[in-house]
Amino acid sequence: MKQQRIDAGPAGPVPWYDPRVRSLFFQAIAIALVFWGGWVLVDNTLSNMESRGISTGFGFLNKTAGFGIIMNLVPYDATMSYGRTFWVGLTNTLLVSAMGVVTATILGFIIGVARLSSNWLVARMALVYIEVIRNIPLLLQIFFWYFAVLRNLPSPRQSLDVGGILFLNNRGLYLPGPMPQEGFGIVWGGILLAIAAVVGIRIRARKRQLATGQIFPAFRVGLAILVFVPVVSFLVAGRPLEWDLPVLRGFNFGGGITIIPELAALWIALSLYTASFIAEIVRSGILSVSKGQTEASRALGLPNGLTLRLVVIPQAMRVIIPPLTSQYLNLVKNSSLATAIGYPDLVAVFMGTTLNQTGQAVEVVAITMAVYLTISLLISLFMNIYNRAVAIKER
Amino acid sequence: MGNPMTDQAYTPEKQAPTDGRAGKKPDIIRVEGMHKWYGDFHVLKDLNLTVAQGERIVICGPSGSGKSTFIRCINRLEEHQQGKIIVDDVELTDDVRQIDSVRREVGMVFQQFNLFPHLTVLENCCLSPIWVRKTPRKEAEATAMEYLERVKIPDQANKYPSQLSGGQQQRVAIARALCMKPRIMLFDEPTSALDPEMIKEVLDVMIELAGSGMTMLCVTHEMGFAKTVADRVIFMAGGEIVEQAPPHEFFSNPKEPRTQKFLEQILQH
């Protein structure tokens, strides 16, 4: 038998015509350029800051901020530190982002389904909404809601008054604030109990269906429990809740909860704008499920609602989730347009006022960027976990 | 579109049998003067058909003759605009409860299989029994395995449809329809999307099913199947039923010129 020699390949080309050698060479050059560029940037910044007498480091975070912020979810006043302004800005960003994600999702799904409605008028209205909203720059829309709508509301003395407890004027929406009294813990207990009961019922209903085929109306019963138990516990505890009503004092209202127009404008604009994109994503997701799937399901006797729930939506979701994630990320990042109308989000408060007052550009920008990156990565992470759960398992 | 006859209760006993066969077995499908339009296009013209329980009917005809549309009307995947369709004593109207009750009794097999890709073969078969018939899961799975054995693929039960060949997928689709224990089975060109070597395995299952006494309406171009299995062959062209006859008569002695031409074309090679 003839022995085969493995190492006797064809003669290689000269090194500079060998693709492997070439790619190594270009990679080495690329790495060298990146490092050189990075070094130049760092060196330049450090020497500039040194010449201007700016000290580097994060010590500034403990200094007194000395400026007021119109809205704070964590306790804040001007005597607190710059570190505190960071938390105020961050919580404000998270608040408007979370509110926006929830409303944009609900609105987007409704409009996306409406776009597919067999009702001509409904489908057309959804189409007009989508085409108008998604083709106007977001910043313009924020300005529209802030300057054209909310700022043009009547002044506090001429407030729109709903039953003496709810007031709307150009300074914001004033709602009564709940003030839990002694014994409100019982109501919290009732709420927790109701949630636990609903979860228990769902699990039991599922088990029972698997065992006997009986379908238990878990949704309706669950809803009833969620309403009934807290209400009863509220009454049993002797109604331990008082309301802090907003009252006109001088030029403005005091007391209660205030939704400032900056927050409202940003929230409305972000929700409407993102909803128009989500609507298109939902529509394409539903359309991606072939008509044969619906027909097969209907032919098996599954009524419309079950067909949607068991056949169409599970298949549509795997198409919807990845672009939906991008829209959530966009919404969070777009919330930084808050600066334009003075909503005190992270960028306005921290990268705006704090940066201007301290001059710690590198630190402040780095922190802010790290925060947005972290939020975005967390959203991606959760959406990817969810996506894996709904993805079609095949092969 | 409203149907003027919707409100009348249908009583099968009072209707006189029209074709002489109804004396032996009760009619399970009655179609009377049925018309259908797509916009201005008149797809189905004055169709009349009575199917006895256990009868096996093959519908053939050139493409565009409305044969698929016709059998899709029988479980109301398509609406008809005029005339009556009565399936298992229930008249098909706009009433969704009636439509759903008819669909529970009528199984359908599609050209493109239409298995649910996000469910396993077994889950495909159990979905409707569990949610519509409210069968306990264990029982539904046992029934499904029984039918999967009948179509000779019990070993694929836990795979996803995309892992199966076309012939296997179509056999799963048949098993899925049978799991609802239907009284009537509709087949809409079940072998047209299959590679030639897979047609036989599907036809074998259908022949076995026909032997079990199932009422079957089958749109197909498989003339061999029609000859072995059918009680009656219906020839449709241009939205009308042109001719219907038992297979030996239909193939050896077609009366209408359009039927003769069609048979010449498909039996030539």
XYZ file of C-alpha atoms in Angstrom:
664
model
C 0.000 0.000 0.000
C 1.121 3.421 -0.802
C 1.588 5.750 2.123
C 0.010 9.130 1.822
C 2.030 12.041 2.986
C -0.199 14.563 4.669
C 2.281 17.406 4.893
C 2.977 17.397 1.200
C 0.471 20.086 0.304
C 0.818 22.277 -2.741
C 3.635 24.799 -2.508
C 2.446 27.951 -0.656
C 2.470 31.380 -2.277
C 5.040 34.006 -1.390
C 4.055 35.480 2.016
C 2.627 38.823 0.738
C 0.225 36.945 -1.562
C -0.879 34.570 1.207
C -4.338 35.673 2.504
C -3.598 34.424 6.020
C -0.379 36.395 6.275
C -2.120 39.446 4.814
C -5.005 39.333 7.258
C -2.601 39.004 10.218
C -0.655 41.989 8.940
C -3.753 44.213 8.559
C -5.080 43.190 11.947
C -1.792 44.137 13.556
C -1.964 47.570 11.885
C -5.585 48.057 13.003
C -4.763 47.216 16.631
C -1.793 49.555 16.608
C -3.956 52.415 15.248
C -6.643 51.884 17.890
C -4.138 51.928 20.732
C -2.363 54.969 19.368
C -5.673 56.835 18.981
C -6.742 55.947 22.509
C -3.453 57.020 23.976
C -3.546 60.373 22.143
C -7.079 61.069 23.449
C -6.287 60.219 27.071
C -2.971 62.009 27.058
C -4.474 65.129 25.458
C -7.369 65.260 27.934
C -5.148 64.763 30.955
C -2.670 67.430 29.934
C -5.464 69.917 29.076
C -7.200 69.408 32.385
C -3.923 69.751 34.203
C -3.187 73.048 32.472
C -6.680 74.377 33.446
C -6.289 73.231 37.001
C -9.202 70.749 36.911
C -8.678 67.853 39.229
C -9.762 64.469 37.993
C -11.632 61.910 40.054
C -15.083 61.490 41.509
C -14.654 63.616 44.609
C -17.001 66.284 43.181
C -19.935 63.957 43.754
C -19.835 64.796 47.470
C -19.886 68.561 47.015
C -23.028 70.599 47.537
C -25.032 71.047 44.345
C -26.749 74.307 45.254
C -29.391 74.276 42.524
C -33.043 73.317 42.632
C -34.754 70.640 40.550
C -38.452 70.969 39.666
C -39.263 67.309 40.110
C -37.720 64.696 42.351
C -38.773 61.173 43.203
C -36.025 60.789 45.800
C -35.845 63.482 48.493
C -33.817 66.430 47.243
C -33.082 70.059 47.951
C -30.390 72.492 46.886
C -28.212 71.748 49.902
C -27.629 68.178 48.826
C -24.686 66.821 46.878
C -24.011 66.370 43.172
C -24.214 62.647 43.819
C -27.813 63.243 44.835
C -28.556 65.141 41.594
C -27.406 62.014 39.776
C -30.020 59.905 41.558
C -32.731 62.499 40.960
C -31.924 62.580 37.243
C -31.664 58.806 36.995
C -35.008 58.167 38.716
C -36.691 60.798 36.548
C -35.285 59.123 33.411
C -36.382 55.704 34.605
C -39.859 57.025 35.459
C -40.566 58.555 32.052
C -39.002 55.562 30.262
C -41.071 53.042 32.178
C -44.263 55.039 31.677
C -43.444 55.413 27.988
C -42.674 51.720 27.455
C -45.964 50.659 29.032
C -48.214 53.101 27.154
C -46.345 52.748 23.855
C -46.696 48.968 24.028
C -50.417 49.030 24.797
C -51.141 51.726 22.223
C -48.869 50.116 19.631
C -50.554 46.726 19.917
C -54.018 48.282 19.667
C -53.121 50.373 16.621
C -51.241 47.503 14.993
C -54.292 45.271 15.265
C -56.568 48.134 14.184
C -54.421 48.554 11.074
C -55.432 44.996 10.116
C -59.098 45.500 10.928
C -61.608 44.614 8.274
C -63.412 47.820 9.196
C -62.321 50.306 6.538
C -62.558 53.369 8.753
C -60.642 51.838 11.667
C -57.879 50.533 9.394
C -57.568 53.901 7.630
C -57.421 55.854 10.861
C -54.661 53.584 12.138
C -52.785 54.036 8.866
C -53.049 57.837 9.006
C -51.926 57.845 12.627
C -48.872 55.729 11.869
C -47.836 57.655 8.779
C -48.270 61.075 10.394
C -46.657 60.331 13.737
C -43.661 58.330 12.633
C -42.727 60.816 9.928
C -42.505 63.871 12.173
C -39.305 64.328 14.180
C -39.741 63.387 17.820
C -38.300 66.672 19.064
C -40.980 68.587 17.140
C -43.645 66.435 18.703
C -42.274 67.056 22.195
C -42.311 70.799 21.486
C -45.836 70.518 20.147
C -47.186 68.872 23.270
C -45.223 71.122 25.589
C -45.546 74.559 24.007
C -48.650 74.264 21.840
C -50.830 72.153 24.101
C -49.829 72.007 27.757
C -48.353 75.494 28.064
C -51.505 76.959 26.536
C -53.757 75.579 29.240
C -55.368 78.186 31.496
C -53.401 79.716 34.360
C -53.799 78.231 37.867
C -56.591 80.646 38.842
C -58.664 79.584 35.809
C -57.789 75.875 36.200
C -59.947 73.224 34.608
C -61.635 71.827 37.681
C -62.962 68.272 37.834
C -65.195 67.907 40.889
C -62.924 70.017 43.059
C -60.342 67.253 43.413
C -58.588 67.281 40.065
C -57.116 70.440 38.543
C -55.467 70.993 35.197
C -53.601 74.173 34.301
C -50.435 75.311 32.554
C -48.368 74.367 35.617
C -49.434 70.752 35.533
C -52.066 68.232 36.498
C -52.926 68.254 40.198
C -54.270 65.041 41.696
C -55.274 64.176 45.224
C -52.464 62.354 47.023
C -53.330 59.231 49.007
C -52.223 59.403 52.638
C -52.289 55.945 54.245
C -53.361 56.149 57.877
C -52.734 53.732 60.676
C -53.984 50.253 59.814
C -53.329 50.574 56.097
C -51.052 47.559 56.446
C -54.206 45.432 56.462
C -55.053 46.703 52.977
C -51.546 45.900 51.743
C -51.999 42.452 53.257
C -55.302 42.118 51.399
C -53.672 43.079 48.104
C -50.843 40.579 48.600
C -53.345 37.911 49.586
C -55.400 38.573 46.454
C -52.328 38.317 44.210
C -51.283 35.065 45.871
C -54.808 33.698 45.491
C -54.908 34.592 41.797
C -51.562 32.903 41.144
C -52.764 29.843 43.053
C -56.001 29.722 41.089
C -54.164 29.959 37.780
C -51.890 27.058 38.672
C -54.806 24.961 39.930
C -56.931 25.783 36.880
C -54.112 24.669 34.622
C -53.666 21.420 36.545
C -57.369 20.757 36.520
C -57.571 21.347 32.788
C -54.744 18.889 32.174
C -56.385 16.306 34.414
C -60.067 16.597 33.585
C -60.302 18.870 30.552
C -62.502 21.345 32.435
C -61.594 24.920 31.593
C -61.893 27.139 34.662
C -62.670 30.831 34.034
C -59.428 31.792 35.787
C -59.304 35.278 34.293
C -62.765 36.386 35.392
C -62.543 34.808 38.844
C -59.037 36.220 39.283
C -60.214 39.704 38.370
C -63.081 39.449 40.830
C -60.713 38.392 43.628
C -58.262 41.177 42.783
C -61.035 43.759 43.187
C -63.037 42.168 45.979
C -60.365 41.196 48.548
C -58.590 44.600 48.751
C -61.928 46.437 48.909
C -63.163 44.234 51.755
C -59.885 44.539 53.653
C -60.097 48.307 53.148
C -63.559 48.396 54.696
C -62.607 45.994 57.498
C -59.616 48.150 58.416
C -61.978 51.102 58.802
C -61.068 52.971 55.603
C -57.534 53.888 56.743
C -56.888 56.273 53.863
C -57.187 60.030 53.645
C -56.670 62.180 50.604
C -54.399 65.173 50.393
C -56.397 67.455 48.102
C -54.667 70.079 46.002
C -55.649 73.596 47.120
C -55.086 76.908 45.392
C -52.613 78.896 47.479
C -51.627 82.258 46.075
C -50.514 81.792 42.489
C -50.446 78.003 42.406
C -51.769 74.825 43.897
C -50.246 73.101 46.858
C -50.730 69.620 48.255
C -51.609 66.406 46.417
C -49.622 64.946 43.580
C -48.436 67.064 40.680
C -47.677 65.838 37.196
C -45.591 68.628 35.724
C -46.245 69.553 32.063
C -42.635 68.713 31.148
C -43.164 65.103 32.221
C -46.586 64.928 30.589
C -45.362 66.357 27.265
C -42.361 64.055 27.131
C -44.427 61.027 28.130
C -47.181 61.710 25.578
C -44.746 62.404 22.752
C -42.532 59.380 23.488
C -45.554 57.086 23.800
C -47.290 58.240 20.634
C -44.090 58.269 18.594
C -42.854 54.841 19.676
C -46.380 53.394 19.444
C -46.454 54.180 15.718
C -43.345 52.052 15.201
C -44.575 49.291 17.486
C -47.871 49.242 15.561
C -46.004 48.479 12.336
C -43.976 45.778 14.086
C -47.132 44.167 15.458
C -48.805 44.326 12.062
C -45.871 42.689 10.312
C -45.711 40.054 13.045
C -49.340 39.098 12.649
C -49.099 39.147 8.855
C -46.066 36.863 9.024
C -48.350 34.075 10.223
C -49.751 32.535 7.075
C -53.477 32.502 6.404
C -53.320 28.711 6.258
C -52.547 28.625 9.984
C -55.730 30.516 10.840
C -57.741 28.382 8.438
C -56.379 25.134 9.845
C -57.190 26.276 13.353
C -60.703 27.411 12.432
C -61.273 24.161 10.550
C -60.420 22.277 13.750
C -63.302 24.093 15.426
C -61.203 26.524 17.483
C -63.150 29.771 17.779
C -61.596 33.092 16.808
C -60.288 34.078 20.236
C -58.579 30.741 20.847
C -57.153 30.766 17.323
C -55.510 34.112 18.035
C -54.271 33.054 21.452
C -53.047 29.526 20.693
C -51.998 29.711 17.060
C -51.463 33.226 15.711
C -49.959 35.173 18.618
C -47.371 32.546 19.651
C -46.078 32.555 16.083
C -46.303 36.326 15.683
C -44.413 36.999 18.918
C -41.188 35.484 17.687
C -41.234 38.000 14.818
C -42.335 40.880 17.039
C -39.948 40.573 20.001
C -36.532 41.435 18.482
C -37.609 44.702 16.775
C -39.779 45.522 19.791
C -36.632 45.378 21.924
C -35.011 47.952 19.654
C -38.011 50.228 20.071
C -37.771 50.013 23.856
C -34.090 50.886 23.648
C -34.895 53.795 21.353
C -37.534 55.068 23.729
C -35.166 55.047 26.697
C -32.477 56.844 24.733
C -34.951 59.293 23.168
C -36.077 60.264 26.653
C -32.856 62.289 26.826
C -34.602 64.856 24.580
C -36.109 65.909 27.914
C -33.370 68.546 28.035
C -35.131 70.493 25.282
C -38.207 71.255 27.401
C -36.512 71.235 30.780
C -37.729 67.937 32.173
C -35.063 67.104 34.766
C -33.894 63.746 33.419
C -30.385 62.360 33.780
C -29.009 64.284 30.803
C -30.625 67.597 31.781
C -29.703 67.463 35.452
C -26.440 65.583 35.508
C -24.869 66.108 32.114
C -26.369 69.605 31.958
C -26.351 71.550 35.189
C -23.937 69.374 37.159
C -21.436 69.243 34.339
C -21.630 73.010 33.795
C -21.092 73.743 37.455
C -18.302 71.267 38.103
C -16.578 71.095 34.719
C -15.896 67.385 35.338
C -16.667 66.538 31.716
C -14.886 63.186 31.473
C -16.331 61.783 34.678
C -19.871 63.064 34.126
C -20.060 61.956 30.508
C -18.562 58.583 31.377
C -21.060 58.018 34.189
C -24.003 59.080 32.029
C -22.964 56.902 29.133
C -22.396 53.975 31.460
C -25.895 54.439 32.875
C -27.591 54.421 29.457
C -25.494 51.463 28.405
C -26.483 49.575 31.548
C -30.188 50.334 31.137
C -30.077 49.283 27.487
C -28.181 46.080 28.189
C -30.615 45.187 30.968
C -33.591 45.702 28.641
C -31.882 43.606 25.971
C -31.142 40.904 28.497
C -34.725 40.644 29.704
C -36.138 40.780 26.197
C -33.729 38.074 25.060
C -34.777 35.851 27.925
C -38.405 36.457 26.987
C -37.614 35.884 23.321
C -36.024 32.550 24.099
C -39.173 31.563 25.951
C -41.482 32.333 23.024
C -39.173 31.269 20.189
C -40.195 28.284 18.138
C -38.288 25.289 19.343
C -37.333 23.300 16.335
C -34.425 21.215 15.216
C -75.159 38.821 2.888
C -78.364 37.646 4.438
C -79.871 34.368 3.582
C -83.650 34.478 3.229
C -83.978 30.869 4.290
C -81.906 31.148 7.445
C -84.815 31.192 9.821
C -86.507 28.060 8.609
C -85.777 24.982 10.625
C -84.525 22.136 8.534
C -86.146 18.766 9.073
C -84.414 16.059 7.091
C -87.229 13.513 7.430
C -89.683 15.670 5.569
C -87.469 16.197 2.558
C -88.180 13.682 -0.126
C -85.078 11.769 -1.214
C -84.177 12.911 -4.674
C -81.719 10.338 -5.932
C -83.010 7.038 -4.649
C -80.038 6.303 -2.399
C -81.204 8.203 0.600
C -83.486 5.375 1.600
C -80.536 3.303 2.796
C -78.545 5.854 4.751
C -79.404 9.337 5.997
C -77.989 12.340 4.182
C -75.192 14.062 6.035
C -74.519 16.937 3.630
C -77.117 18.728 1.555
C -76.255 21.575 -0.766
C -79.187 23.261 -2.476
C -79.000 25.919 -5.168
C -75.748 27.299 -3.789
C -74.084 30.310 -5.414
C -70.903 32.136 -4.544
C -69.362 35.325 -5.862
C -65.949 36.894 -5.338
C -66.959 40.503 -5.942
C -68.404 40.405 -9.448
C -66.884 37.056 -10.261
C -69.416 34.246 -10.130
C -67.306 31.342 -8.780
C -69.933 28.754 -7.950
C -73.153 28.498 -9.902
C -76.233 26.742 -8.609
C -74.575 23.752 -6.976
C -76.783 20.909 -5.760
C -75.358 17.919 -3.975
C -76.532 15.357 -1.481
C -74.033 13.177 0.322
C -75.143 10.120 2.248
C -73.426 9.102 5.445
C -70.391 6.950 4.694
C -70.309 8.001 1.067
C -66.931 8.697 -0.539
C -66.917 11.390 -3.176
C -64.081 12.530 -5.388
C -64.342 15.961 -6.988
C -62.180 16.632 -10.005
C -61.976 19.199 -12.731
C -59.622 21.668 -14.389
C -57.920 24.295 -12.217
C -60.076 27.327 -11.545
C -63.264 25.302 -11.765
C -64.185 26.128 -8.150
C -63.767 22.659 -6.661
C -61.549 23.813 -3.769
C -63.820 26.772 -3.122
C -66.758 24.384 -3.062
C -65.410 22.093 -0.368
C -64.144 25.091 1.604
C -67.759 26.309 1.658
C -68.811 23.091 3.369
C -67.031 24.085 6.603
C -67.526 27.768 5.902
C -63.902 28.712 5.326
C -65.624 30.483 2.438
C -69.046 32.110 2.653
C -71.735 31.348 0.130
C -74.120 34.101 -0.852
C -77.172 32.219 -2.016
C -78.734 28.828 -1.442
C -78.429 26.404 1.439
C -75.698 24.225 2.876
C -76.816 21.826 5.574
C -74.162 19.719 7.277
C -75.186 17.111 9.817
C -78.592 18.788 10.250
C -77.043 22.203 10.914
C -77.500 24.925 8.352
C -74.462 27.111 7.703
C -75.404 30.739 8.263
C -73.619 33.742 9.727
C -74.268 32.317 13.190
C -70.815 31.575 14.613
C -72.108 28.949 17.034
C -73.537 26.950 14.163
C -70.356 27.372 12.155
C -68.230 26.198 15.090
C -70.503 23.242 15.734
C -70.232 22.197 12.085
C -66.467 22.611 12.131
C -66.219 20.313 15.134
C -67.822 17.540 13.092
C -65.968 18.210 9.855
C -62.253 17.504 9.571
C -60.219 19.153 6.857
C -56.881 18.347 5.257
C -55.148 21.062 3.248
C -52.826 21.010 0.285
C -50.126 22.824 2.287
C -50.611 20.653 5.444
C -50.882 23.768 7.660
C -49.475 22.078 10.737
C -48.735 24.460 13.611
C -44.951 24.906 13.523
C -44.662 25.998 17.158
C -46.206 22.781 18.475
C -44.958 19.203 18.374
C -46.774 16.587 16.348
C -48.525 15.345 19.465
C -49.466 18.883 20.560
C -50.793 19.573 17.081
C -53.092 16.585 17.455
C -54.193 17.408 21.016
C -54.788 21.160 20.665
C -58.356 21.073 19.491
C -59.542 18.053 21.533
C -58.236 19.766 24.675
C -59.553 23.270 24.014
C -62.707 22.558 22.035
C -63.829 19.103 23.176
C -62.458 19.707 26.697
C -60.837 16.289 26.783
C -58.392 15.643 29.639
C -54.837 15.861 28.342
C -53.953 12.244 29.103
C -56.994 11.015 27.221
C -56.360 13.407 24.301
C -52.762 12.203 24.068
C -53.821 8.569 24.126
C -56.306 9.202 21.308
C -53.675 11.138 19.371
C -51.176 8.286 19.686
C -53.842 5.887 18.473
C -54.365 7.943 15.310
C -50.650 8.550 14.842
C -50.247 4.795 14.878
C -52.993 4.514 12.309
C -51.129 6.879 9.995
C -47.921 4.963 10.874
C -45.816 7.679 12.508
C -46.149 7.182 16.284
C -42.356 7.438 16.599
C -42.429 11.078 15.399
C -44.882 12.255 18.065
C -42.468 14.526 19.887
C -40.855 16.097 16.840
C -41.755 19.450 15.338
C -43.425 19.577 11.913
C -40.360 21.110 10.252
C -38.412 17.948 11.114
C -40.735 15.754 9.054
C -40.973 15.035 5.340
C -43.923 16.327 3.341
C -45.637 12.957 3.307
C -45.215 12.571 7.059
C -46.539 16.095 7.642
C -49.630 15.368 5.588
C -50.239 12.161 7.512
C -49.946 14.119 10.768
C -52.483 16.591 9.361
C -54.872 13.723 8.695
C -54.317 12.342 12.209
C -54.855 15.843 13.653
C -58.205 16.133 11.893
C -59.222 12.624 12.992
C -58.451 13.369 16.653
C -61.590 15.513 16.726
C -63.512 12.340 15.782
C -65.223 14.073 12.887
C -68.150 12.568 10.992
C -67.007 14.000 7.679
C -63.524 14.495 6.248
C -62.741 17.060 3.559
C -59.541 16.737 1.547
C -58.395 19.724 -0.493
C -55.818 18.368 -2.959
C -53.960 16.507 -0.188
C -51.246 15.127 -2.444
C -50.653 18.070 -4.792
C -47.795 19.571 -2.759
C -45.990 16.262 -2.301
C -43.022 14.722 -4.038
C -44.107 11.751 -6.174
C -42.574 9.124 -3.901
C -44.580 10.426 -0.932
C -47.972 10.461 -2.604
C -48.514 6.764 -2.067
C -48.017 6.838 1.708
C -50.697 9.531 2.017
C -53.096 7.796 -0.375
C -52.663 4.538 1.554
C -53.791 6.289 4.725
C -56.766 7.783 2.899
C -57.745 4.410 1.432
C -57.550 2.839 4.884
C -59.741 5.661 6.207
C -62.260 5.138 3.427
C -62.433 1.481 4.411
C -63.463 2.486 7.941
C -66.716 4.005 6.710
C -65.809 7.684 7.017
C -67.793 10.126 4.898
C -65.185 11.692 2.613
C -65.170 14.527 0.107
C -61.924 14.672 -1.735
C -60.685 17.157 -4.297
C -57.869 15.375 -6.071
C -56.227 14.656 -9.378
C -55.349 11.106 -8.339
C -57.601 9.198 -10.696
C -56.317 5.846 -9.457
C -57.537 6.787 -5.991
C -60.903 7.825 -7.431
C -61.280 4.466 -9.183
C -60.452 2.370 -6.109
C -62.188 4.340 -3.410
C -64.907 6.665 -4.664
C -68.609 5.870 -4.624
C -69.191 8.796 -6.900
C -66.996 11.059 -9.012
C -68.071 14.640 -9.542
C -66.712 16.651 -12.423
C -66.715 20.424 -12.028
C -65.914 23.044 -14.652
C -66.517 26.774 -14.708
C -68.109 26.756 -11.263
C -70.733 24.178 -12.135
C -71.190 20.495 -11.495
C -71.044 19.182 -15.034
C -71.385 15.499 -14.419
C -71.523 12.989 -11.586
C -71.402 9.228 -11.816
C -69.949 6.125 -10.145
C -66.274 5.814 -11.107
C -66.570 2.873 -13.522
C -69.243 4.741 -15.436
C -67.462 8.087 -15.152
C -64.168 6.855 -16.560
C -65.444 4.402 -19.169
C -68.457 6.283 -20.410
C -68.413 10.047 -19.725
C -71.481 11.778 -21.135
C -70.569 15.432 -21.316
C -68.080 16.642 -23.932
C -66.259 18.756 -21.312
C -65.734 15.667 -19.161
C -64.491 13.680 -22.119
C -61.998 16.394 -22.984
C -60.760 16.627 -19.396
C -60.339 12.867 -19.082
C -58.517 12.712 -22.386
C -56.067 15.339 -21.170
C -55.269 13.793 -17.803
C -55.292 10.152 -18.850
C -53.188 10.671 -21.971
C -49.799 9.897 -20.557
